[in-house]
GROMACS .gro file of N, CA and C in nm:
model
  435
    1UNK      N    1  -3.700   1.695   0.603
    1UNK     CA    2  -3.680   1.551   0.593
    1UNK      C    3  -3.613   1.515   0.461
    2UNK      N    4  -3.654   1.581   0.352
    2UNK     CA    5  -3.592   1.553   0.222
    2UNK      C    6  -3.445   1.594   0.222
    3UNK      N    7  -3.414   1.703   0.289
    3UNK     CA    8  -3.275   1.748   0.294
    3UNK      C    9  -3.190   1.647   0.372
    4UNK      N   10  -3.243   1.594   0.482
    4UNK     CA   11  -3.169   1.493   0.557
    4UNK      C   12  -3.148   1.367   0.474
    5UNK      N   13  -3.250   1.328   0.398
    5UNK     CA   14  -3.237   1.211   0.312
    5UNK      C   15  -3.130   1.236   0.204
    6UNK      N   16  -3.133   1.352   0.143
    6UNK     CA   17  -3.034   1.387   0.042
    6UNK      C   18  -2.893   1.393   0.102
    7UNK      N   19  -2.880   1.449   0.221
    7UNK     CA   20  -2.751   1.454   0.289
    7UNK      C   21  -2.700   1.313   0.319
    8UNK      N   22  -2.788   1.225   0.363
    8UNK     CA   23  -2.749   1.086   0.390
    8UNK      C   24  -2.701   1.016   0.264
    9UNK      N   25  -2.767   1.040   0.151
    9UNK     CA   26  -2.725   0.980   0.024
    9UNK      C   27  -2.586   1.028  -0.014
   10UNK      N   28  -2.561   1.159   0.000
   10UNK     CA   29  -2.428   1.211  -0.033
   10UNK      C   30  -2.320   1.155   0.060
   11UNK      N   31  -2.350   1.145   0.188
   11UNK     CA   32  -2.252   1.092   0.283
   11UNK      C   33  -2.219   0.946   0.253
   12UNK      N   34  -2.321   0.864   0.230
   12UNK     CA   35  -2.295   0.722   0.204
   12UNK      C   36  -2.230   0.702   0.068
   13UNK      N   37  -2.264   0.783  -0.029
   13UNK     CA   38  -2.199   0.774  -0.160
   13UNK      C   39  -2.052   0.806  -0.147
   14UNK      N   40  -2.021   0.911  -0.072
   14UNK     CA   41  -1.881   0.949  -0.054
   14UNK      C   42  -1.804   0.841   0.021
   15UNK      N   43  -1.865   0.783   0.124
   15UNK     CA   44  -1.797   0.678   0.199
   15UNK      C   45  -1.770   0.556   0.113
   16UNK      N   46  -1.869   0.515   0.034
   16UNK     CA   47  -1.848   0.396  -0.047
   16UNK      C   48  -1.748   0.422  -0.159
   17UNK      N   49  -1.741   0.544  -0.207
   17UNK     CA   50  -1.644   0.577  -0.312
   17UNK      C   51  -1.502   0.581  -0.257
   18UNK      N   52  -1.486   0.624  -0.133
   18UNK     CA   53  -1.352   0.640  -0.079
   18UNK      C   54  -1.292   0.509  -0.029
   19UNK      N   55  -1.372   0.407  -0.011
   19UNK     CA   56  -1.320   0.279   0.036
   19UNK      C   57  -1.258   0.204  -0.080
   20UNK      N   58  -1.129   0.191  -0.079
   20UNK     CA   59  -1.060   0.130  -0.191
   20UNK      C   60  -0.958   0.029  -0.144
   21UNK      N   61  -0.936  -0.070  -0.225
   21UNK     CA   62  -0.824  -0.161  -0.202
   21UNK      C   63  -0.759  -0.189  -0.336
   22UNK      N   64  -0.758  -0.089  -0.421
   22UNK     CA   65  -0.698  -0.102  -0.553
   22UNK      C   66  -0.569  -0.021  -0.560
   23UNK      N   67  -0.487  -0.055  -0.658
   23UNK     CA   68  -0.367   0.024  -0.683
   23UNK      C   69  -0.408   0.164  -0.725
   24UNK      N   70  -0.329   0.262  -0.688
   24UNK     CA   71  -0.363   0.401  -0.713
   24UNK      C   72  -0.263   0.468  -0.807
   25UNK      N   73  -0.308   0.578  -0.870
   25UNK     CA   74  -0.220   0.652  -0.959
   25UNK      C   75  -0.116   0.731  -0.878
   26UNK      N   76  -0.035   0.809  -0.945
   26UNK     CA   77   0.076   0.883  -0.884
   26UNK      C   78   0.033   0.967  -0.765
   27UNK      N   79  -0.080   1.038  -0.776
   27UNK     CA   80  -0.127   1.127  -0.671
   27UNK      C   81  -0.218   1.057  -0.570
   28UNK      N   82  -0.253   0.932  -0.594
   28UNK     CA   83  -0.340   0.858  -0.503
   28UNK      C   84  -0.486   0.893  -0.516
   29UNK      N   85  -0.527   0.948  -0.631
   29UNK     CA   86  -0.667   0.988  -0.646
   29UNK      C   87  -0.738   0.919  -0.762
   30UNK      N   88  -0.688   0.804  -0.807
   30UNK     CA   89  -0.755   0.729  -0.913
   30UNK      C   90  -0.700   0.588  -0.922
   31UNK      N   91  -0.787   0.495  -0.961
   31UNK     CA   92  -0.747   0.354  -0.970
   31UNK      C   93  -0.668   0.326  -1.097
   32UNK      N   94  -0.570   0.236  -1.086
   32UNK     CA   95  -0.495   0.184  -1.201
   32UNK      C   96  -0.481   0.034  -1.182
   33UNK      N   97  -0.450  -0.037  -1.289
   33UNK     CA   98  -0.437  -0.182  -1.281
   33UNK      C   99  -0.317  -0.224  -1.197
   34UNK      N  100  -0.205  -0.154  -1.211
   34UNK     CA  101  -0.086  -0.184  -1.132
   34UNK      C  102   0.001  -0.060  -1.120
   35UNK      N  103   0.082  -0.060  -1.018
   35UNK     CA  104   0.174   0.051  -0.992
   35UNK      C  105   0.302  -0.007  -0.933
   36UNK      N  106   0.414   0.045  -0.975
   36UNK     CA  107   0.542   0.010  -0.913
   36UNK      C  108   0.601   0.139  -0.857
   37UNK      N  109   0.631   0.138  -0.727
   37UNK     CA  110   0.693   0.253  -0.662
   37UNK      C  111   0.830   0.207  -0.613
   38UNK      N  112   0.934   0.285  -0.644
   38UNK     CA  113   1.069   0.256  -0.598
   38UNK      C  114   1.123   0.376  -0.523
   39UNK      N  115   1.175   0.353  -0.403
   39UNK     CA  116   1.238   0.459  -0.325
   39UNK      C  117   1.379   0.413  -0.288
   40UNK      N  118   1.476   0.488  -0.333
   40UNK     CA  119   1.615   0.456  -0.300
   40UNK      C  120   1.644   0.494  -0.155
   41UNK      N  121   1.736   0.425  -0.089
   41UNK     CA  122   1.772   0.461   0.048
   41UNK      C  123   1.819   0.606   0.057
   42UNK      N  124   1.773   0.677   0.159
   42UNK     CA  125   1.814   0.815   0.181
   42UNK      C  126   1.738   0.917   0.098
   43UNK      N  127   1.648   0.876   0.013
   43UNK     CA  128   1.569   0.968  -0.069
   43UNK      C  129   1.427   0.975  -0.014
   44UNK      N  130   1.370   1.095   0.003
   44UNK     CA  131   1.234   1.104   0.058
   44UNK      C  132   1.125   1.067  -0.043
   45UNK      N  133   1.147   1.097  -0.170
   45UNK     CA  134   1.046   1.070  -0.271
   45UNK      C  135   1.085   0.948  -0.352
   46UNK      N  136   0.985   0.876  -0.397
   46UNK     CA  137   1.011   0.759  -0.479
   46UNK      C  138   0.993   0.790  -0.627
   47UNK      N  139   1.020   0.690  -0.707
   47UNK     CA  140   0.991   0.694  -0.849
   47UNK      C  141   0.876   0.599  -0.873
   48UNK      N  142   0.796   0.625  -0.976
   48UNK     CA  143   0.675   0.547  -0.997
   48UNK      C  144   0.656   0.514  -1.145
   49UNK      N  145   0.608   0.393  -1.171
   49UNK     CA  146   0.564   0.351  -1.304
   49UNK      C  147   0.418   0.310  -1.290
   50UNK      N  148   0.334   0.356  -1.381
   50UNK     CA  149   0.191   0.324  -1.378
   50UNK      C  150   0.152   0.238  -1.497
   51UNK      N  151   0.045   0.163  -1.481
   51UNK     CA  152  -0.005   0.079  -1.589
   51UNK      C  153  -0.056   0.163  -1.706
   52UNK      N  154  -0.103   0.283  -1.678
   52UNK     CA  155  -0.165   0.364  -1.782
   52UNK      C  156  -0.068   0.458  -1.852
   53UNK      N  157   0.054   0.467  -1.804
   53UNK     CA  158   0.151   0.562  -1.861
   53UNK      C  159   0.252   0.490  -1.949
   54UNK      N  160   0.331   0.569  -2.020
   54UNK     CA  161   0.443   0.511  -2.094
   54UNK      C  162   0.537   0.446  -1.994
   55UNK      N  163   0.601   0.340  -2.034
   55UNK     CA  164   0.685   0.266  -1.940
   55UNK      C  165   0.814   0.343  -1.913
   56UNK      N  166   0.806   0.436  -1.820
   56UNK     CA  167   0.922   0.514  -1.777
   56UNK      C  168   0.899   0.557  -1.633
   57UNK      N  169   1.008   0.576  -1.561
   57UNK     CA  170   0.999   0.619  -1.422
   57UNK      C  171   0.967   0.767  -1.416
   58UNK      N  172   0.870   0.804  -1.333
   58UNK     CA  173   0.835   0.944  -1.308
   58UNK      C  174   0.856   0.972  -1.160
   59UNK      N  175   0.875   1.100  -1.127
   59UNK     CA  176   0.889   1.138  -0.987
   59UNK      C  177   0.758   1.113  -0.914
   60UNK      N  178   0.768   1.067  -0.788
   60UNK     CA  179   0.650   1.049  -0.705
   60UNK      C  180   0.590   1.183  -0.668
   61UNK      N  181   0.462   1.182  -0.633
   61UNK     CA  182   0.392   1.306  -0.603
   61UNK      C  183   0.436   1.367  -0.471
   62UNK      N  184   0.453   1.286  -0.368
   62UNK     CA  185   0.488   1.333  -0.235
   62UNK      C  186   0.596   1.243  -0.177
   63UNK      N  187   0.657   1.289  -0.070
   63UNK     CA  188   0.751   1.202   0.002
   63UNK      C  189   0.674   1.081   0.053
   64UNK      N  190   0.734   0.964   0.048
   64UNK     CA  191   0.665   0.842   0.089
   64UNK      C  192   0.637   0.838   0.239
   65UNK      N  193   0.697   0.927   0.315
   65UNK     CA  194   0.666   0.937   0.458
   65UNK      C  195   0.542   1.022   0.483
   66UNK      N  196   0.489   1.086   0.380
   66UNK     CA  197   0.368   1.167   0.392
   66UNK      C  198   0.247   1.077   0.412
   67UNK      N  199   0.146   1.127   0.484
   67UNK     CA  200   0.026   1.047   0.510
   67UNK      C  201  -0.068   1.039   0.391
   68UNK      N  202  -0.057   1.129   0.295
   68UNK     CA  203  -0.147   1.124   0.180
   68UNK      C  204  -0.081   1.191   0.060
   69UNK      N  205  -0.150   1.188  -0.052
   69UNK     CA  206  -0.101   1.254  -0.171
   69UNK      C  207  -0.011   1.169  -0.258
   70UNK      N  208  -0.007   1.038  -0.232
   70UNK     CA  209   0.068   0.951  -0.321
   70UNK      C  210   0.005   0.812  -0.324
   71UNK      N  211   0.042   0.734  -0.421
   71UNK     CA  212  -0.016   0.604  -0.449
   71UNK      C  213  -0.012   0.510  -0.329
   72UNK      N  214   0.100   0.502  -0.263
   72UNK     CA  215   0.121   0.405  -0.155
   72UNK      C  216   0.031   0.434  -0.035
   73UNK      N  217   0.022   0.560   0.007
   73UNK     CA  218  -0.060   0.597   0.123
   73UNK      C  219  -0.207   0.571   0.097
   74UNK      N  220  -0.255   0.604  -0.022
   74UNK     CA  221  -0.396   0.584  -0.053
   74UNK      C  222  -0.431   0.436  -0.056
   75UNK      N  223  -0.344   0.354  -0.110
   75UNK     CA  224  -0.371   0.210  -0.113
   75UNK      C  225  -0.375   0.151   0.027
   76UNK      N  226  -0.300   0.208   0.121
   76UNK     CA  227  -0.294   0.156   0.258
   76UNK      C  228  -0.391   0.223   0.355
   77UNK      N  229  -0.466   0.325   0.312
   77UNK     CA  230  -0.543   0.404   0.408
   77UNK      C  231  -0.647   0.323   0.485
   78UNK      N  232  -0.705   0.219   0.425
   78UNK     CA  233  -0.806   0.143   0.497
   78UNK      C  234  -0.747   0.029   0.579
   79UNK      N  235  -0.618   0.007   0.568
   79UNK     CA  236  -0.551  -0.090   0.656
   79UNK      C  237  -0.539  -0.030   0.796
   80UNK      N  238  -0.516   0.100   0.803
   80UNK     CA  239  -0.496   0.166   0.933
   80UNK      C  240  -0.623   0.227   0.989
   81UNK      N  241  -0.732   0.225   0.914
   81UNK     CA  242  -0.859   0.279   0.963
   81UNK      C  243  -0.954   0.165   0.996
   82UNK      N  244  -1.055   0.195   1.077
   82UNK     CA  245  -1.157   0.097   1.112
   82UNK      C  246  -1.255   0.086   0.996
   83UNK      N  247  -1.246  -0.022   0.920
   83UNK     CA  248  -1.332  -0.041   0.803
   83UNK      C  249  -1.368  -0.188   0.795
   84UNK      N  250  -1.494  -0.220   0.820
   84UNK     CA  251  -1.540  -0.358   0.823
   84UNK      C  252  -1.536  -0.429   0.689
   85UNK      N  253  -1.534  -0.355   0.578
   85UNK     CA  254  -1.535  -0.417   0.445
   85UNK      C  255  -1.395  -0.444   0.391
   86UNK      N  256  -1.294  -0.397   0.458
   86UNK     CA  257  -1.156  -0.418   0.412
   86UNK      C  258  -1.087  -0.516   0.505
   87UNK      N  259  -1.035  -0.622   0.447
   87UNK     CA  260  -0.958  -0.722   0.521
   87UNK      C  261  -0.815  -0.718   0.469
   88UNK      N  262  -0.718  -0.741   0.557
   88UNK     CA  263  -0.580  -0.739   0.511
   88UNK      C  264  -0.497  -0.841   0.586
   89UNK      N  265  -0.390  -0.879   0.522
   89UNK     CA  266  -0.289  -0.967   0.581
   89UNK      C  267  -0.154  -0.900   0.558
   90UNK      N  268  -0.086  -0.867   0.667
   90UNK     CA  269   0.047  -0.807   0.657
   90UNK      C  270   0.149  -0.909   0.704
   91UNK      N  271   0.258  -0.918   0.632
   91UNK     CA  272   0.363  -1.013   0.668
   91UNK      C  273   0.499  -0.946   0.655
   92UNK      N  274   0.588  -0.979   0.748
   92UNK     CA  275   0.722  -0.921   0.750
   92UNK      C  276   0.807  -1.007   0.842
   93UNK      N  277   0.924  -1.048   0.799
   93UNK     CA  278   1.008  -1.129   0.887
   93UNK      C  279   1.088  -1.046   0.986
   94UNK      N  280   1.078  -0.914   0.980
   94UNK     CA  281   1.138  -0.826   1.079
   94UNK      C  282   1.024  -0.758   1.154
   95UNK      N  283   1.000  -0.793   1.282
   95UNK     CA  284   0.887  -0.737   1.355
   95UNK      C  285   0.896  -0.585   1.369
   96UNK      N  286   0.783  -0.513   1.369
   96UNK     CA  287   0.786  -0.368   1.386
   96UNK      C  288   0.837  -0.331   1.525
   97UNK      N  289   0.916  -0.227   1.532
   97UNK     CA  290   0.966  -0.176   1.659
   97UNK      C  291   1.082  -0.254   1.719
   98UNK      N  292   1.135  -0.352   1.647
   98UNK     CA  293   1.249  -0.428   1.697
   98UNK      C  294   1.372  -0.383   1.619
   99UNK      N  295   1.464  -0.320   1.689
   99UNK     CA  296   1.583  -0.264   1.623
   99UNK      C  297   1.686  -0.373   1.595
  100UNK      N  298   1.765  -0.350   1.491
  100UNK     CA  299   1.880  -0.433   1.456
  100UNK      C  300   1.848  -0.579   1.429
  101UNK      N  301   1.736  -0.604   1.363
  101UNK     CA  302   1.705  -0.741   1.323
  101UNK      C  303   1.791  -0.775   1.203
  102UNK      N  304   1.862  -0.884   1.210
  102UNK     CA  305   1.950  -0.926   1.101
  102UNK      C  306   1.878  -1.027   1.012
  103UNK      N  307   1.879  -1.000   0.882
  103UNK     CA  308   1.827  -1.095   0.784
  103UNK      C  309   1.936  -1.121   0.682
  104UNK      N  310   1.922  -1.227   0.608
  104UNK     CA  311   2.020  -1.261   0.506
  104UNK      C  312   2.028  -1.150   0.402
  105UNK      N  313   1.913  -1.096   0.364
  105UNK     CA  314   1.907  -0.992   0.262
  105UNK      C  315   1.780  -0.913   0.282
  106UNK      N  316   1.783  -0.786   0.251
  106UNK     CA  317   1.662  -0.705   0.258
  106UNK      C  318   1.587  -0.700   0.127
  107UNK      N  319   1.637  -0.766   0.024
  107UNK     CA  320   1.565  -0.759  -0.102
  107UNK      C  321   1.561  -0.890  -0.178
  108UNK      N  322   1.663  -0.973  -0.169
  108UNK     CA  323   1.662  -1.095  -0.248
  108UNK      C  324   1.748  -1.200  -0.180
  109UNK      N  325   1.740  -1.319  -0.229
  109UNK     CA  326   1.824  -1.425  -0.174
  109UNK      C  327   1.750  -1.556  -0.169
  110UNK      N  328   1.822  -1.660  -0.135
  110UNK     CA  329   1.765  -1.793  -0.126
  110UNK      C  330   1.833  -1.866  -0.013
  111UNK      N  331   1.757  -1.939   0.064
  111UNK     CA  332   1.813  -2.015   0.173
  111UNK      C  333   1.749  -2.152   0.178
  112UNK      N  334   1.829  -2.257   0.186
  112UNK     CA  335   1.774  -2.390   0.199
  112UNK      C  336   1.727  -2.416   0.341
  113UNK      N  337   1.780  -2.343   0.436
  113UNK     CA  338   1.736  -2.353   0.574
  113UNK      C  339   1.666  -2.223   0.609
  114UNK      N  340   1.544  -2.209   0.558
  114UNK     CA  341   1.471  -2.082   0.563
  114UNK      C  342   1.461  -2.025   0.705
  115UNK      N  343   1.431  -2.108   0.802
  115UNK     CA  344   1.409  -2.055   0.936
  115UNK      C  345   1.538  -2.023   1.009
  116UNK      N  346   1.651  -2.071   0.960
  116UNK     CA  347   1.778  -2.038   1.024
  116UNK      C  348   1.841  -1.915   0.961
  117UNK      N  349   1.829  -1.900   0.832
  117UNK     CA  350   1.884  -1.784   0.761
  117UNK      C  351   1.775  -1.729   0.671
  118UNK      N  352   1.701  -1.631   0.720
  118UNK     CA  353   1.585  -1.581   0.647
  118UNK      C  354   1.623  -1.479   0.541
  119UNK      N  355   1.552  -1.483   0.431
  119UNK     CA  356   1.555  -1.373   0.336
  119UNK      C  357   1.449  -1.275   0.382
  120UNK      N  358   1.456  -1.152   0.339
  120UNK     CA  359   1.358  -1.054   0.383
  120UNK      C  360   1.234  -1.064   0.294
  121UNK      N  361   1.123  -1.102   0.354
  121UNK     CA  362   0.996  -1.110   0.282
  121UNK      C  363   0.895  -1.024   0.355
  122UNK      N  364   0.826  -0.939   0.284
  122UNK     CA  365   0.728  -0.854   0.349
  122UNK      C  366   0.629  -0.801   0.248
  123UNK      N  367   0.509  -0.771   0.297
  123UNK     CA  368   0.407  -0.717   0.211
  123UNK      C  369   0.274  -0.704   0.282
  124UNK      N  370   0.176  -0.655   0.209
  124UNK     CA  371   0.040  -0.640   0.259
  124UNK      C  372  -0.054  -0.683   0.148
  125UNK      N  373  -0.146  -0.773   0.180
  125UNK     CA  374  -0.252  -0.811   0.087
  125UNK      C  375  -0.380  -0.748   0.140
  126UNK      N  376  -0.448  -0.669   0.056
  126UNK     CA  377  -0.568  -0.596   0.097
  126UNK      C  378  -0.684  -0.642   0.010
  127UNK      N  379  -0.794  -0.683   0.073
  127UNK     CA  380  -0.912  -0.731   0.001
  127UNK      C  381  -1.035  -0.652   0.044
  128UNK      N  382  -1.118  -0.616  -0.052
  128UNK     CA  383  -1.246  -0.553  -0.023
  128UNK      C  384  -1.353  -0.660  -0.030
  129UNK      N  385  -1.425  -0.684   0.079
  129UNK     CA  386  -1.526  -0.790   0.081
  129UNK      C  387  -1.657  -0.746   0.016
  130UNK      N  388  -1.674  -0.617  -0.005
  130UNK     CA  389  -1.797  -0.567  -0.066
  130UNK      C  390  -1.781  -0.532  -0.213
  131UNK      N  391  -1.665  -0.558  -0.269
  131UNK     CA  392  -1.639  -0.524  -0.410
  131UNK      C  393  -1.537  -0.622  -0.466
  132UNK      N  394  -1.525  -0.621  -0.595
  132UNK     CA  395  -1.428  -0.707  -0.662
  132UNK      C  396  -1.298  -0.630  -0.678
  133UNK      N  397  -1.228  -0.609  -0.568
  133UNK     CA  398  -1.103  -0.533  -0.575
  133UNK      C  399  -1.006  -0.584  -0.469
  134UNK      N  400  -0.879  -0.570  -0.502
  134UNK     CA  401  -0.773  -0.612  -0.411
  134UNK      C  402  -0.644  -0.541  -0.449
  135UNK      N  403  -0.552  -0.540  -0.356
  135UNK     CA  404  -0.418  -0.486  -0.381
  135UNK      C  405  -0.319  -0.574  -0.307
  136UNK      N  406  -0.204  -0.593  -0.368
  136UNK     CA  407  -0.096  -0.668  -0.304
  136UNK      C  408   0.027  -0.581  -0.310
  137UNK      N  409   0.073  -0.535  -0.197
  137UNK     CA  410   0.190  -0.450  -0.188
  137UNK      C  411   0.306  -0.536  -0.138
  138UNK      N  412   0.410  -0.545  -0.218
  138UNK     CA  413   0.530  -0.618  -0.181
  138UNK      C  414   0.640  -0.515  -0.161
  139UNK      N  415   0.714  -0.525  -0.050
  139UNK     CA  416   0.816  -0.424  -0.022
  139UNK      C  417   0.935  -0.488   0.049
  140UNK      N  418   1.037  -0.409   0.069
  140UNK     CA  419   1.159  -0.456   0.136
  140UNK      C  420   1.195  -0.365   0.253
  141UNK      N  421   1.095  -0.319   0.326
  141UNK     CA  422   1.117  -0.230   0.439
  141UNK      C  423   1.106  -0.311   0.568
  142UNK      N  424   1.218  -0.338   0.637
  142UNK     CA  425   1.211  -0.415   0.761
  142UNK      C  426   1.125  -0.345   0.866
  143UNK      N  427   1.036  -0.419   0.931
  143UNK     CA  428   0.952  -0.365   1.036
  143UNK      C  429   0.827  -0.296   0.990
  144UNK      N  430   0.813  -0.268   0.861
  144UNK     CA  431   0.691  -0.205   0.808
  144UNK      C  432   0.589  -0.315   0.784
  145UNK      N  433   0.459  -0.287   0.803
  145UNK     CA  434   0.361  -0.395   0.786
  145UNK      C  435   0.381  -0.470   0.664
   0.00000   0.00000   0.00000
């Protein structure tokens, strides 16, 4: 009975530790205050700047298409998993799975008639209801959450 109790404590400790909605370091295995990830078109890996490092671009740990091992995937892992303590809002003016959506710009721009000529706006806001943590991912990938 004591072993089962100890096993339950380890399991719940691990689960509560792994639930995150904070910005992650280069490898996705530690919290940081902020992270900027940049991926140029046609390149599999991005460049990254961290709040805790010198202000310079470093190579990303993994290709951004990888499911884990980098900052972006770890920050998004509870958006795609069933987790009652994580709430998110994803927004994108290009719906997922719709090919050839035309926008005014995929990164910047201004329109006085917003609904007629849209700029590309997209991102994910992730909130943890059981902790004081959140992440806001802003990106320019059409069709991505």
